[in-house]
Short mmCIF file of C-alpha atoms in Angstrom, two decimals:
data_model
loop_
_atom_site.label_atom_id
_atom_site.label_comp_id
_atom_site.label_asym_id
_atom_site.label_seq_id
_atom_site.Cartn_x
_atom_site.Cartn_y
_atom_site.Cartn_z
CA MET A 764 33.56 137.05 175.13
CA GLU A 765 32.61 138.03 171.54
CA ALA A 766 33.34 134.51 170.27
CA VAL A 767 31.03 133.03 172.90
CA LYS A 768 28.36 135.54 171.95
CA ILE A 769 28.53 134.61 168.25
CA LYS A 770 28.20 130.91 169.06
CA THR A 771 25.35 131.48 171.50
CA ASP A 772 23.46 133.70 169.09
CA LEU A 773 23.77 131.15 166.26
CA LYS A 774 22.54 128.38 168.54
CA ASN A 775 19.59 130.54 169.56
CA LEU A 776 18.69 130.76 165.87
CA GLY A 777 18.55 126.99 165.64
CA ILE A 778 22.07 126.02 164.54
CA LYS A 779 23.02 122.62 165.99
CA GLU A 780 26.44 120.99 166.37
CA ASN A 781 25.68 118.35 163.71
CA ASP A 782 24.16 120.74 161.14
CA THR A 783 25.35 121.25 157.60
CA ILE A 784 25.40 124.99 156.98
CA VAL A 785 26.57 127.57 154.46
CA ILE A 786 27.32 131.03 155.80
CA HIS A 787 27.13 134.15 153.67
CA SER A 788 28.60 136.96 155.71
CA SER A 789 29.70 140.54 156.22
CA TYR A 790 32.59 140.69 158.66
CA LYS A 791 32.15 144.45 159.04
CA ASN A 792 28.47 144.19 159.92
CA LEU A 793 29.06 141.25 162.22
CA CYS A 794 31.90 142.71 164.23
CA GLY A 795 31.79 146.46 163.67
CA ASN A 796 34.32 148.03 166.01
CA ILE A 797 34.57 144.91 168.17
CA LYS A 798 38.08 143.52 168.13
CA ILE A 799 37.66 139.89 167.07
CA LYS A 800 39.89 138.77 164.22
CA PRO A 801 38.50 137.05 161.11
CA ASP A 802 40.36 133.81 161.84
CA ALA A 803 38.78 133.74 165.31
CA VAL A 804 35.34 134.17 163.73
CA ILE A 805 35.97 131.20 161.43
CA GLU A 806 37.03 129.09 164.40
CA VAL A 807 33.77 130.02 166.15
CA PHE A 808 31.80 128.92 163.10
CA LYS A 809 33.64 125.59 163.10
CA GLU A 810 33.07 125.09 166.81
CA THR A 811 29.37 125.83 166.39
CA VAL A 812 28.97 122.89 163.95
CA LYS A 813 31.86 120.84 165.28
CA SER A 814 30.27 117.49 164.38
CA GLY A 815 28.64 118.79 161.20
CA THR A 816 29.78 120.58 158.05
CA LEU A 817 30.60 124.24 157.46
CA MET A 818 30.61 125.88 154.03
CA LEU A 819 31.43 129.41 152.93
CA PRO A 820 31.29 130.63 149.32
CA ALA A 821 34.78 131.17 147.90
CA LEU A 822 33.68 132.81 144.67
CA SER A 823 36.34 134.22 142.35
CA TYR A 824 34.44 135.67 139.41
CA GLU A 825 36.20 139.03 139.72
CA SER A 826 39.68 137.63 139.08
CA VAL A 827 38.83 134.58 136.94
CA THR A 828 37.26 136.15 133.87
CA PRO A 829 37.02 135.61 130.12
CA GLN A 830 40.27 137.61 129.94
CA ASN A 831 41.99 135.58 132.70
CA ARG A 832 40.88 131.95 132.58
CA ILE A 833 43.21 130.44 135.17
CA PHE A 834 41.92 129.15 138.50
CA ASP A 835 44.39 127.93 141.15
CA VAL A 836 42.49 126.16 143.91
CA LEU A 837 45.16 127.09 146.48
CA SER A 838 45.98 130.67 145.54
CA THR A 839 43.14 132.30 143.59
CA PRO A 840 41.58 134.77 146.04
CA CYS A 841 37.91 135.05 146.93
CA CYS A 842 36.02 138.17 145.94
CA VAL A 843 33.17 137.91 148.46
CA GLY A 844 34.75 139.11 151.69
CA ILE A 845 37.43 138.49 154.27
CA LEU A 846 35.73 135.61 156.08
CA PRO A 847 35.55 133.36 152.98
CA GLU A 848 39.17 134.23 152.21
CA VAL A 849 40.25 133.19 155.70
CA MET A 850 38.04 130.11 155.59
CA ARG A 851 39.47 128.74 152.34
CA LYS A 852 42.99 128.90 153.79
CA SER A 853 42.07 127.55 157.22
CA GLU A 854 43.12 124.19 158.63
CA GLY A 855 41.02 121.29 157.42
CA ALA A 856 39.14 123.25 154.76
CA TYR A 857 38.75 121.97 151.20
CA ARG A 858 37.91 124.25 148.30
CA SER A 859 35.74 122.89 145.53
CA VAL A 860 37.26 123.19 142.08
CA HIS A 861 35.23 125.62 140.03
CA PRO A 862 36.77 128.66 138.32
CA THR A 863 34.15 131.19 139.43
CA HIS A 864 31.82 129.57 142.01
CA SER A 865 33.94 127.46 144.32
CA ILE A 866 32.85 126.68 147.88
CA ALA A 867 35.14 126.21 150.90
CA VAL A 868 34.04 123.19 152.95
CA TRP A 869 35.13 122.01 156.41
CA GLY A 870 33.99 119.22 158.70
CA LYS A 871 32.08 116.00 158.08
CA ASP A 872 32.61 114.64 154.55
CA ALA A 873 34.22 117.96 153.54
CA GLN A 874 36.72 116.50 151.09
CA GLU A 875 34.10 114.34 149.40
CA ILE A 876 31.63 117.22 149.13
CA ALA A 877 34.21 119.59 147.68
CA ALA A 878 35.66 117.05 145.24
CA ALA A 879 32.38 116.47 143.41
CA HIS A 880 32.07 120.03 142.09
CA ILE A 881 34.64 119.57 139.34
CA ARG A 882 32.13 117.42 137.45
CA ASP A 883 29.78 120.35 136.85
CA PHE A 884 29.48 122.26 133.57
CA THR A 885 27.62 125.14 135.25
CA PRO A 886 28.42 127.27 138.34
CA VAL A 887 25.88 125.71 140.75
CA GLY A 888 25.14 122.38 139.11
CA ALA A 889 24.04 119.08 140.61
CA ASN A 890 27.52 118.38 142.02
CA SER A 891 27.99 121.76 143.71
CA PRO A 892 28.33 121.68 147.50
CA LEU A 893 25.22 123.85 147.61
CA HIS A 894 23.16 121.05 146.06
CA GLU A 895 24.63 118.73 148.68
CA LEU A 896 23.60 121.22 151.37
CA LYS A 897 20.01 120.85 150.20
CA ARG A 898 20.24 117.06 149.98
CA ARG A 899 21.54 116.95 153.57
CA LYS A 900 18.65 119.16 154.74
CA GLY A 901 21.08 121.87 155.79
CA LYS A 902 20.69 125.54 156.58
CA ILE A 903 21.55 128.76 154.76
CA VAL A 904 22.87 131.44 157.11
CA MET A 905 22.73 135.03 155.86
CA LEU A 906 24.88 136.86 158.41
CA GLY A 907 24.92 140.63 158.20
CA CYS A 908 24.66 140.69 154.41
CA GLY A 909 20.93 140.73 153.83
CA LEU A 910 19.24 138.06 151.72
CA GLU A 911 20.46 139.09 148.28
CA PRO A 912 23.82 137.21 148.07
CA ASN A 913 22.22 133.76 148.41
CA THR A 914 24.22 131.70 145.92
CA SER A 915 21.93 128.69 146.36
CA MET A 916 19.34 130.62 144.38
CA HIS A 917 21.55 130.28 141.30
CA GLY A 918 21.24 126.52 141.66
CA VAL A 919 17.46 126.83 141.65
CA GLU A 920 17.63 129.07 138.57
CA GLU A 921 19.76 126.48 136.80
CA MET A 922 16.90 123.97 137.22
CA VAL A 923 14.52 126.32 135.38
CA VAL A 924 16.93 128.18 133.05
CA PRO A 925 15.26 131.59 132.82
CA GLU A 926 16.31 133.59 129.78
CA TYR A 927 18.57 135.94 131.74
CA LEU A 928 20.67 133.23 133.42
CA TYR A 929 23.42 132.07 131.05
CA GLY A 930 26.06 133.80 129.01
CA ALA A 931 28.82 132.20 126.95
CA ASN A 932 30.83 129.12 127.79
CA TYR A 933 34.62 129.37 128.22
CA ASP A 934 37.65 127.11 128.48
CA TYR A 935 39.53 127.37 131.78
CA ASP A 936 42.84 126.09 133.13
CA LEU A 937 42.49 124.59 136.61
CA VAL A 938 45.55 124.27 138.84
CA MET A 939 44.83 121.53 141.35
CA SER A 940 46.15 121.31 144.91
CA ASP A 941 48.85 118.86 143.78
CA GLY A 942 49.99 121.26 141.05
CA LYS A 943 48.47 119.30 138.19
CA LEU A 944 46.88 121.29 135.38
CA LEU A 945 43.42 120.34 134.14
CA LYS A 946 41.32 121.94 131.44
CA THR A 947 37.57 122.38 131.62
CA ASN A 948 34.77 124.18 129.81
CA ILE A 949 32.18 126.05 131.87
CA LEU A 950 28.93 127.76 130.94
CA SER A 951 28.92 131.16 132.62
CA HIS A 952 26.15 133.07 134.35
CA ASN A 953 25.14 136.40 132.87
CA PHE A 954 23.03 138.81 134.90
CA SER A 955 23.64 141.80 132.65
CA GLY A 956 20.69 144.18 132.71
CA VAL A 957 18.97 142.61 135.70
CA GLU A 958 18.96 143.17 139.45
CA GLN A 959 18.88 140.04 141.60
CA ARG A 960 16.06 140.14 144.17
CA TYR A 961 16.70 137.06 146.27
CA ASP A 962 15.36 138.93 149.29
CA LYS A 963 11.94 138.01 147.91
CA ILE A 964 12.53 134.44 149.11
CA LEU A 965 10.78 135.34 152.37
CA ASP A 966 7.60 135.93 150.39
CA VAL A 967 7.51 132.28 149.27
CA LEU A 968 8.68 130.64 152.50
CA ASP A 969 6.45 129.73 155.42
CA LYS A 970 7.22 131.31 158.77
CA THR A 971 8.45 127.92 160.00
CA ASP A 972 11.07 127.77 157.22
CA TYR A 973 13.35 130.43 158.70
CA LYS A 974 14.40 132.30 161.81
CA SER A 975 15.82 135.78 162.14
CA GLY A 976 17.58 137.71 164.86
CA LYS A 977 20.85 139.28 165.91
CA VAL A 978 24.24 137.57 165.90
CA LEU A 979 26.62 139.90 167.66
CA ASN A 980 26.08 143.17 165.72
CA ALA A 981 24.58 141.62 162.60
CA GLU A 982 21.06 140.94 161.46
CA CYS A 983 20.91 137.25 160.63
CA TYR A 984 18.55 134.93 158.77
CA VAL A 985 18.75 131.15 159.07
CA LEU A 986 16.86 129.52 156.20
CA ASP A 987 15.91 125.88 155.76
CA ALA A 988 17.83 124.97 152.59
CA GLU A 989 15.41 122.31 151.44
CA ALA A 990 12.49 124.72 151.76
CA VAL A 991 14.38 127.44 149.88
CA TRP A 992 15.18 125.15 146.96
CA GLU A 993 11.77 123.51 146.73
CA LYS A 994 9.60 126.61 147.17
CA ALA A 995 11.77 128.88 145.05
CA LEU A 996 11.65 126.23 142.31
CA ILE A 997 7.85 126.21 142.39
CA LYS A 998 7.77 130.00 142.17
CA LEU A 999 10.27 130.14 139.28
CA ARG A 1000 8.31 127.56 137.33
CA GLU A 1001 5.27 129.79 137.74
CA ASN A 1002 7.17 132.99 136.96
CA PRO A 1003 10.77 132.64 135.66
CA VAL A 1004 11.58 136.30 136.37
CA TYR A 1005 10.15 136.42 139.89
CA PHE A 1006 13.54 136.86 141.56
CA ILE A 1007 14.93 139.60 139.30
CA GLU A 1008 14.06 143.10 138.21
CA LYS A 1009 15.03 144.67 134.92
CA GLU A 1010 17.54 147.48 135.33
CA ILE A 1011 16.50 150.80 133.91
CA LYS A 1012 19.21 152.30 131.72
CA GLU A 1013 19.56 156.06 131.85
CA ASN A 1014 20.00 157.93 128.58
#
């Protein structure tokens, strides 16, 4: 019953079977006390876009750090919730190879989309699956987590390079799915001293660029990815610090 409800609610917010989507999620806010397991939720997501492409962020910046520069595409855990962790290990899913900002991809062209990311020098560069989401005129689904954790916004920032964006670059060891070891050098993001305010995206989008409503227990936003990238880019070129606030340090 709950699985059917999730699928129905997503469809009511405009998700179609052939869509390319990325889902940012809070399992707790989606399900609450309802007994539907995380793997069942992932299967519902797949069924909802069964002839399209499903992506979930599989970020690992908490465990892959300047002090621990090893990323294993098969075993390094996600740090952004239980649903991405289940997704990256699910049948048919491919994880893009990036030490801190990988994306788990399933469905149409999933392997091809995931494979391109290794060519990037930055976290959300031109070969990231999130760029491909925009190119395919996909949708960004913010499911029970508000609008702040929208990783696509980092890709927009990388096109403008505001002064707060980058930190140092580091060498990493990448353990591939076949066990081979590759070395790469990645320029890191650095948001020290700033608060990300990606919720302000609604202020630059038109009403036709997004829908909002409930999916099971969660408040959900479905954003047109192309509109997010293009209109956020215009705003950042006007004001490079529009989507952040300076943190006030207490004495």
